[in-house]
């Protein structure tokens, strides 16, 4: 009888969401400005309470020898206040160099890399970009985890970001 009770308790506690895949497509537009610098970009997931549950990517000048490239990450104001300033940069598997204009694709599998197991519930994917001598822009795509079937959402920026697409599947 004790064994039965123990197994029931274990099955109720260990109820992770079904593993899923997440693909994020981020377009950095080509801007025609006098002084162009590649944008710093942060990609993260917040839960329904606005708490960061996963930092997925941070693109900044990792190879800046004259000054610390992380110095400009505070321009990603929302991400910096919620997560960035508490991180010990560079973060393995999250930090990467800035990206040129074009389409960039990130792929994550639940339980691997920065995408830890997500409990069931509502979330928001956030992408924030800030550019030296430029502007700042933040986009969000809400989603529910675990996905019931294949889901996709797209938002489009107006200045520093082009189209951002989130595709998730169970």
PDB file of C-alpha atoms in Angstrom:
ATOM      1  CA  UNK A   1       0.000   0.000   0.000  1.00  0.00           C
ATOM      2  CA  UNK A   2       2.825   2.430   0.795  1.00  0.00           C
ATOM      3  CA  UNK A   3       4.374   1.776  -2.618  1.00  0.00           C
ATOM      4  CA  UNK A   4       1.122   2.715  -4.341  1.00  0.00           C
ATOM      5  CA  UNK A   5       0.804   5.962  -2.401  1.00  0.00           C
ATOM      6  CA  UNK A   6       4.436   6.846  -3.127  1.00  0.00           C
ATOM      7  CA  UNK A   7       4.053   6.256  -6.873  1.00  0.00           C
ATOM      8  CA  UNK A   8       0.913   8.336  -7.038  1.00  0.00           C
ATOM      9  CA  UNK A   9       2.657  11.194  -5.224  1.00  0.00           C
ATOM     10  CA  UNK A  10       5.636  10.993  -7.564  1.00  0.00           C
ATOM     11  CA  UNK A  11       3.498  11.074 -10.666  1.00  0.00           C
ATOM     12  CA  UNK A  12       1.646  14.161  -9.447  1.00  0.00           C
ATOM     13  CA  UNK A  13       4.840  16.041  -8.642  1.00  0.00           C
ATOM     14  CA  UNK A  14       6.749  15.145 -11.790  1.00  0.00           C
ATOM     15  CA  UNK A  15       4.402  16.559 -14.394  1.00  0.00           C
ATOM     16  CA  UNK A  16       6.713  18.392 -16.775  1.00  0.00           C
ATOM     17  CA  UNK A  17       5.287  19.758 -19.961  1.00  0.00           C
ATOM     18  CA  UNK A  18       5.805  17.631 -23.005  1.00  0.00           C
ATOM     19  CA  UNK A  19       9.119  18.452 -24.683  1.00  0.00           C
ATOM     20  CA  UNK A  20       8.749  20.909 -27.494  1.00  0.00           C
ATOM     21  CA  UNK A  21      10.724  22.753 -30.118  1.00  0.00           C
ATOM     22  CA  UNK A  22      10.920  26.493 -30.572  1.00  0.00           C
ATOM     23  CA  UNK A  23      12.211  28.288 -33.658  1.00  0.00           C
ATOM     24  CA  UNK A  24      12.679  32.054 -33.642  1.00  0.00           C
ATOM     25  CA  UNK A  25      13.352  34.063 -36.768  1.00  0.00           C
ATOM     26  CA  UNK A  26      14.647  37.616 -36.295  1.00  0.00           C
ATOM     27  CA  UNK A  27      15.141  40.036 -39.161  1.00  0.00           C
ATOM     28  CA  UNK A  28      17.531  42.932 -38.710  1.00  0.00           C
ATOM     29  CA  UNK A  29      16.676  45.544 -41.342  1.00  0.00           C
ATOM     30  CA  UNK A  30      19.222  47.288 -43.535  1.00  0.00           C
ATOM     31  CA  UNK A  31      19.119  50.934 -42.492  1.00  0.00           C
ATOM     32  CA  UNK A  32      20.350  53.767 -44.671  1.00  0.00           C
ATOM     33  CA  UNK A  33      21.869  56.088 -42.109  1.00  0.00           C
ATOM     34  CA  UNK A  34      25.083  58.096 -42.026  1.00  0.00           C
ATOM     35  CA  UNK A  35      26.668  56.115 -39.176  1.00  0.00           C
ATOM     36  CA  UNK A  36      25.535  52.507 -38.905  1.00  0.00           C
ATOM     37  CA  UNK A  37      26.408  50.159 -36.042  1.00  0.00           C
ATOM     38  CA  UNK A  38      25.079  46.621 -35.743  1.00  0.00           C
ATOM     39  CA  UNK A  39      22.427  46.453 -33.009  1.00  0.00           C
ATOM     40  CA  UNK A  40      22.796  44.783 -29.635  1.00  0.00           C
ATOM     41  CA  UNK A  41      19.945  42.281 -29.311  1.00  0.00           C
ATOM     42  CA  UNK A  42      18.495  40.336 -26.383  1.00  0.00           C
ATOM     43  CA  UNK A  43      15.990  37.482 -26.722  1.00  0.00           C
ATOM     44  CA  UNK A  44      14.254  36.110 -23.652  1.00  0.00           C
ATOM     45  CA  UNK A  45      11.075  34.493 -22.290  1.00  0.00           C
ATOM     46  CA  UNK A  46       8.934  35.920 -19.495  1.00  0.00           C
ATOM     47  CA  UNK A  47       6.207  34.126 -17.581  1.00  0.00           C
ATOM     48  CA  UNK A  48       2.713  35.503 -16.944  1.00  0.00           C
ATOM     49  CA  UNK A  49       4.017  37.597 -14.013  1.00  0.00           C
ATOM     50  CA  UNK A  50       6.684  39.315 -16.147  1.00  0.00           C
ATOM     51  CA  UNK A  51       9.586  37.359 -14.630  1.00  0.00           C
ATOM     52  CA  UNK A  52      12.418  36.181 -16.877  1.00  0.00           C
ATOM     53  CA  UNK A  53      12.380  32.381 -17.122  1.00  0.00           C
ATOM     54  CA  UNK A  54      14.975  31.985 -19.905  1.00  0.00           C
ATOM     55  CA  UNK A  55      17.604  34.171 -21.563  1.00  0.00           C
ATOM     56  CA  UNK A  56      17.816  32.710 -25.062  1.00  0.00           C
ATOM     57  CA  UNK A  57      20.325  34.984 -26.800  1.00  0.00           C
ATOM     58  CA  UNK A  58      22.326  38.160 -26.283  1.00  0.00           C
ATOM     59  CA  UNK A  59      24.167  39.570 -29.279  1.00  0.00           C
ATOM     60  CA  UNK A  60      26.746  42.262 -28.591  1.00  0.00           C
ATOM     61  CA  UNK A  61      30.309  43.254 -29.468  1.00  0.00           C
ATOM     62  CA  UNK A  62      32.162  40.352 -27.841  1.00  0.00           C
ATOM     63  CA  UNK A  63      35.439  41.181 -29.566  1.00  0.00           C
ATOM     64  CA  UNK A  64      35.690  44.838 -28.673  1.00  0.00           C
ATOM     65  CA  UNK A  65      39.313  45.187 -27.506  1.00  0.00           C
ATOM     66  CA  UNK A  66      39.283  48.882 -26.672  1.00  0.00           C
ATOM     67  CA  UNK A  67      36.394  48.696 -24.259  1.00  0.00           C
ATOM     68  CA  UNK A  68      34.131  46.093 -22.773  1.00  0.00           C
ATOM     69  CA  UNK A  69      31.452  45.303 -25.369  1.00  0.00           C
ATOM     70  CA  UNK A  70      28.998  44.547 -22.582  1.00  0.00           C
ATOM     71  CA  UNK A  71      29.119  48.256 -21.673  1.00  0.00           C
ATOM     72  CA  UNK A  72      26.383  49.011 -24.220  1.00  0.00           C
ATOM     73  CA  UNK A  73      24.033  46.219 -23.125  1.00  0.00           C
ATOM     74  CA  UNK A  74      22.393  48.561 -20.621  1.00  0.00           C
ATOM     75  CA  UNK A  75      20.853  50.301 -23.663  1.00  0.00           C
ATOM     76  CA  UNK A  76      18.624  47.215 -23.902  1.00  0.00           C
ATOM     77  CA  UNK A  77      16.742  48.801 -21.036  1.00  0.00           C
ATOM     78  CA  UNK A  78      13.960  46.304 -20.442  1.00  0.00           C
ATOM     79  CA  UNK A  79      16.164  43.217 -20.681  1.00  0.00           C
ATOM     80  CA  UNK A  80      18.946  44.880 -18.660  1.00  0.00           C
ATOM     81  CA  UNK A  81      16.644  45.716 -15.721  1.00  0.00           C
ATOM     82  CA  UNK A  82      14.952  42.312 -15.667  1.00  0.00           C
ATOM     83  CA  UNK A  83      17.906  39.989 -16.287  1.00  0.00           C
ATOM     84  CA  UNK A  84      21.054  41.389 -17.924  1.00  0.00           C
ATOM     85  CA  UNK A  85      22.603  43.253 -15.009  1.00  0.00           C
ATOM     86  CA  UNK A  86      22.444  40.095 -12.853  1.00  0.00           C
ATOM     87  CA  UNK A  87      24.278  37.940 -15.410  1.00  0.00           C
ATOM     88  CA  UNK A  88      27.984  37.214 -15.433  1.00  0.00           C
ATOM     89  CA  UNK A  89      28.740  37.990 -19.097  1.00  0.00           C
ATOM     90  CA  UNK A  90      29.487  36.410 -21.456  1.00  0.00           C
ATOM     91  CA  UNK A  91      26.954  33.675 -20.755  1.00  0.00           C
ATOM     92  CA  UNK A  92      27.916  30.329 -22.280  1.00  0.00           C
ATOM     93  CA  UNK A  93      25.469  29.313 -24.972  1.00  0.00           C
ATOM     94  CA  UNK A  94      23.610  32.638 -24.812  1.00  0.00           C
ATOM     95  CA  UNK A  95      26.127  35.376 -25.674  1.00  0.00           C
ATOM     96  CA  UNK A  96      27.105  35.878 -29.286  1.00  0.00           C
ATOM     97  CA  UNK A  97      28.501  38.540 -31.608  1.00  0.00           C
ATOM     98  CA  UNK A  98      26.309  41.199 -33.168  1.00  0.00           C
ATOM     99  CA  UNK A  99      24.609  40.209 -36.401  1.00  0.00           C
ATOM    100  CA  UNK A 100      24.567  41.925 -39.762  1.00  0.00           C
ATOM    101  CA  UNK A 101      21.314  42.989 -41.396  1.00  0.00           C
ATOM    102  CA  UNK A 102      19.362  39.972 -42.608  1.00  0.00           C
ATOM    103  CA  UNK A 103      17.323  37.070 -41.280  1.00  0.00           C
ATOM    104  CA  UNK A 104      18.691  35.065 -38.352  1.00  0.00           C
ATOM    105  CA  UNK A 105      17.178  31.832 -37.065  1.00  0.00           C
ATOM    106  CA  UNK A 106      17.477  30.415 -33.553  1.00  0.00           C
ATOM    107  CA  UNK A 107      16.325  26.928 -32.670  1.00  0.00           C
ATOM    108  CA  UNK A 108      15.744  25.552 -29.170  1.00  0.00           C
ATOM    109  CA  UNK A 109      14.595  22.234 -27.798  1.00  0.00           C
ATOM    110  CA  UNK A 110      13.053  22.112 -24.369  1.00  0.00           C
ATOM    111  CA  UNK A 111      15.448  20.773 -21.762  1.00  0.00           C
ATOM    112  CA  UNK A 112      18.574  21.671 -23.780  1.00  0.00           C
ATOM    113  CA  UNK A 113      20.677  24.839 -23.745  1.00  0.00           C
ATOM    114  CA  UNK A 114      19.079  27.969 -22.366  1.00  0.00           C
ATOM    115  CA  UNK A 115      15.547  26.639 -22.838  1.00  0.00           C
ATOM    116  CA  UNK A 116      14.926  24.816 -19.591  1.00  0.00           C
ATOM    117  CA  UNK A 117      11.796  22.934 -18.863  1.00  0.00           C
ATOM    118  CA  UNK A 118       8.871  25.285 -18.965  1.00  0.00           C
ATOM    119  CA  UNK A 119       5.924  24.544 -16.752  1.00  0.00           C
ATOM    120  CA  UNK A 120       2.512  24.813 -18.331  1.00  0.00           C
ATOM    121  CA  UNK A 121       1.180  28.337 -18.646  1.00  0.00           C
ATOM    122  CA  UNK A 122       1.204  31.627 -20.532  1.00  0.00           C
ATOM    123  CA  UNK A 123       4.511  33.168 -21.641  1.00  0.00           C
ATOM    124  CA  UNK A 124       5.850  35.982 -23.811  1.00  0.00           C
ATOM    125  CA  UNK A 125       8.834  35.872 -26.146  1.00  0.00           C
ATOM    126  CA  UNK A 126      10.583  39.251 -26.079  1.00  0.00           C
ATOM    127  CA  UNK A 127      13.153  40.591 -28.537  1.00  0.00           C
ATOM    128  CA  UNK A 128      14.813  43.938 -27.822  1.00  0.00           C
ATOM    129  CA  UNK A 129      17.332  45.730 -30.041  1.00  0.00           C
ATOM    130  CA  UNK A 130      19.344  48.900 -29.412  1.00  0.00           C
ATOM    131  CA  UNK A 131      21.896  50.457 -31.700  1.00  0.00           C
ATOM    132  CA  UNK A 132      24.696  52.936 -30.962  1.00  0.00           C
ATOM    133  CA  UNK A 133      23.783  56.274 -32.567  1.00  0.00           C
ATOM    134  CA  UNK A 134      20.406  54.724 -33.306  1.00  0.00           C
ATOM    135  CA  UNK A 135      17.161  53.756 -31.702  1.00  0.00           C
ATOM    136  CA  UNK A 136      15.729  51.051 -29.512  1.00  0.00           C
ATOM    137  CA  UNK A 137      12.819  48.714 -30.155  1.00  0.00           C
ATOM    138  CA  UNK A 138      11.147  45.868 -28.259  1.00  0.00           C
ATOM    139  CA  UNK A 139       8.693  43.313 -29.651  1.00  0.00           C
ATOM    140  CA  UNK A 140       6.688  40.617 -27.872  1.00  0.00           C
ATOM    141  CA  UNK A 141       4.861  37.488 -28.983  1.00  0.00           C
ATOM    142  CA  UNK A 142       2.584  35.767 -26.439  1.00  0.00           C
ATOM    143  CA  UNK A 143       2.343  31.996 -26.408  1.00  0.00           C
ATOM    144  CA  UNK A 144       1.093  29.160 -24.235  1.00  0.00           C
ATOM    145  CA  UNK A 145       3.238  26.225 -23.184  1.00  0.00           C
ATOM    146  CA  UNK A 146       2.975  23.358 -23.903  1.00  0.00           C
ATOM    147  CA  UNK A 147       1.715  24.008 -27.420  1.00  0.00           C
ATOM    148  CA  UNK A 148      -1.295  22.089 -28.600  1.00  0.00           C
ATOM    149  CA  UNK A 149      -0.236  21.433 -32.162  1.00  0.00           C
ATOM    150  CA  UNK A 150       2.041  23.618 -34.249  1.00  0.00           C
ATOM    151  CA  UNK A 151       1.692  27.336 -33.478  1.00  0.00           C
ATOM    152  CA  UNK A 152       3.251  30.415 -35.011  1.00  0.00           C
ATOM    153  CA  UNK A 153       3.134  34.135 -34.384  1.00  0.00           C
ATOM    154  CA  UNK A 154       4.722  37.096 -36.134  1.00  0.00           C
ATOM    155  CA  UNK A 155       5.238  40.718 -35.167  1.00  0.00           C
ATOM    156  CA  UNK A 156       6.944  43.396 -37.211  1.00  0.00           C
ATOM    157  CA  UNK A 157       9.122  46.213 -35.951  1.00  0.00           C
ATOM    158  CA  UNK A 158       9.219  49.732 -37.328  1.00  0.00           C
ATOM    159  CA  UNK A 159      12.858  50.756 -36.951  1.00  0.00           C
ATOM    160  CA  UNK A 160      15.545  48.542 -35.373  1.00  0.00           C
ATOM    161  CA  UNK A 161      13.793  45.191 -35.929  1.00  0.00           C
ATOM    162  CA  UNK A 162      12.047  43.729 -38.961  1.00  0.00           C
ATOM    163  CA  UNK A 163       9.811  40.671 -38.738  1.00  0.00           C
ATOM    164  CA  UNK A 164      10.134  38.429 -35.674  1.00  0.00           C
ATOM    165  CA  UNK A 165       8.481  35.014 -35.954  1.00  0.00           C
ATOM    166  CA  UNK A 166       7.982  32.406 -33.249  1.00  0.00           C
ATOM    167  CA  UNK A 167       7.142  28.840 -34.285  1.00  0.00           C
ATOM    168  CA  UNK A 168       6.566  26.197 -31.636  1.00  0.00           C
ATOM    169  CA  UNK A 169       5.589  22.566 -31.912  1.00  0.00           C
ATOM    170  CA  UNK A 170       5.088  19.764 -29.421  1.00  0.00           C
TER     171      UNK A 170
END
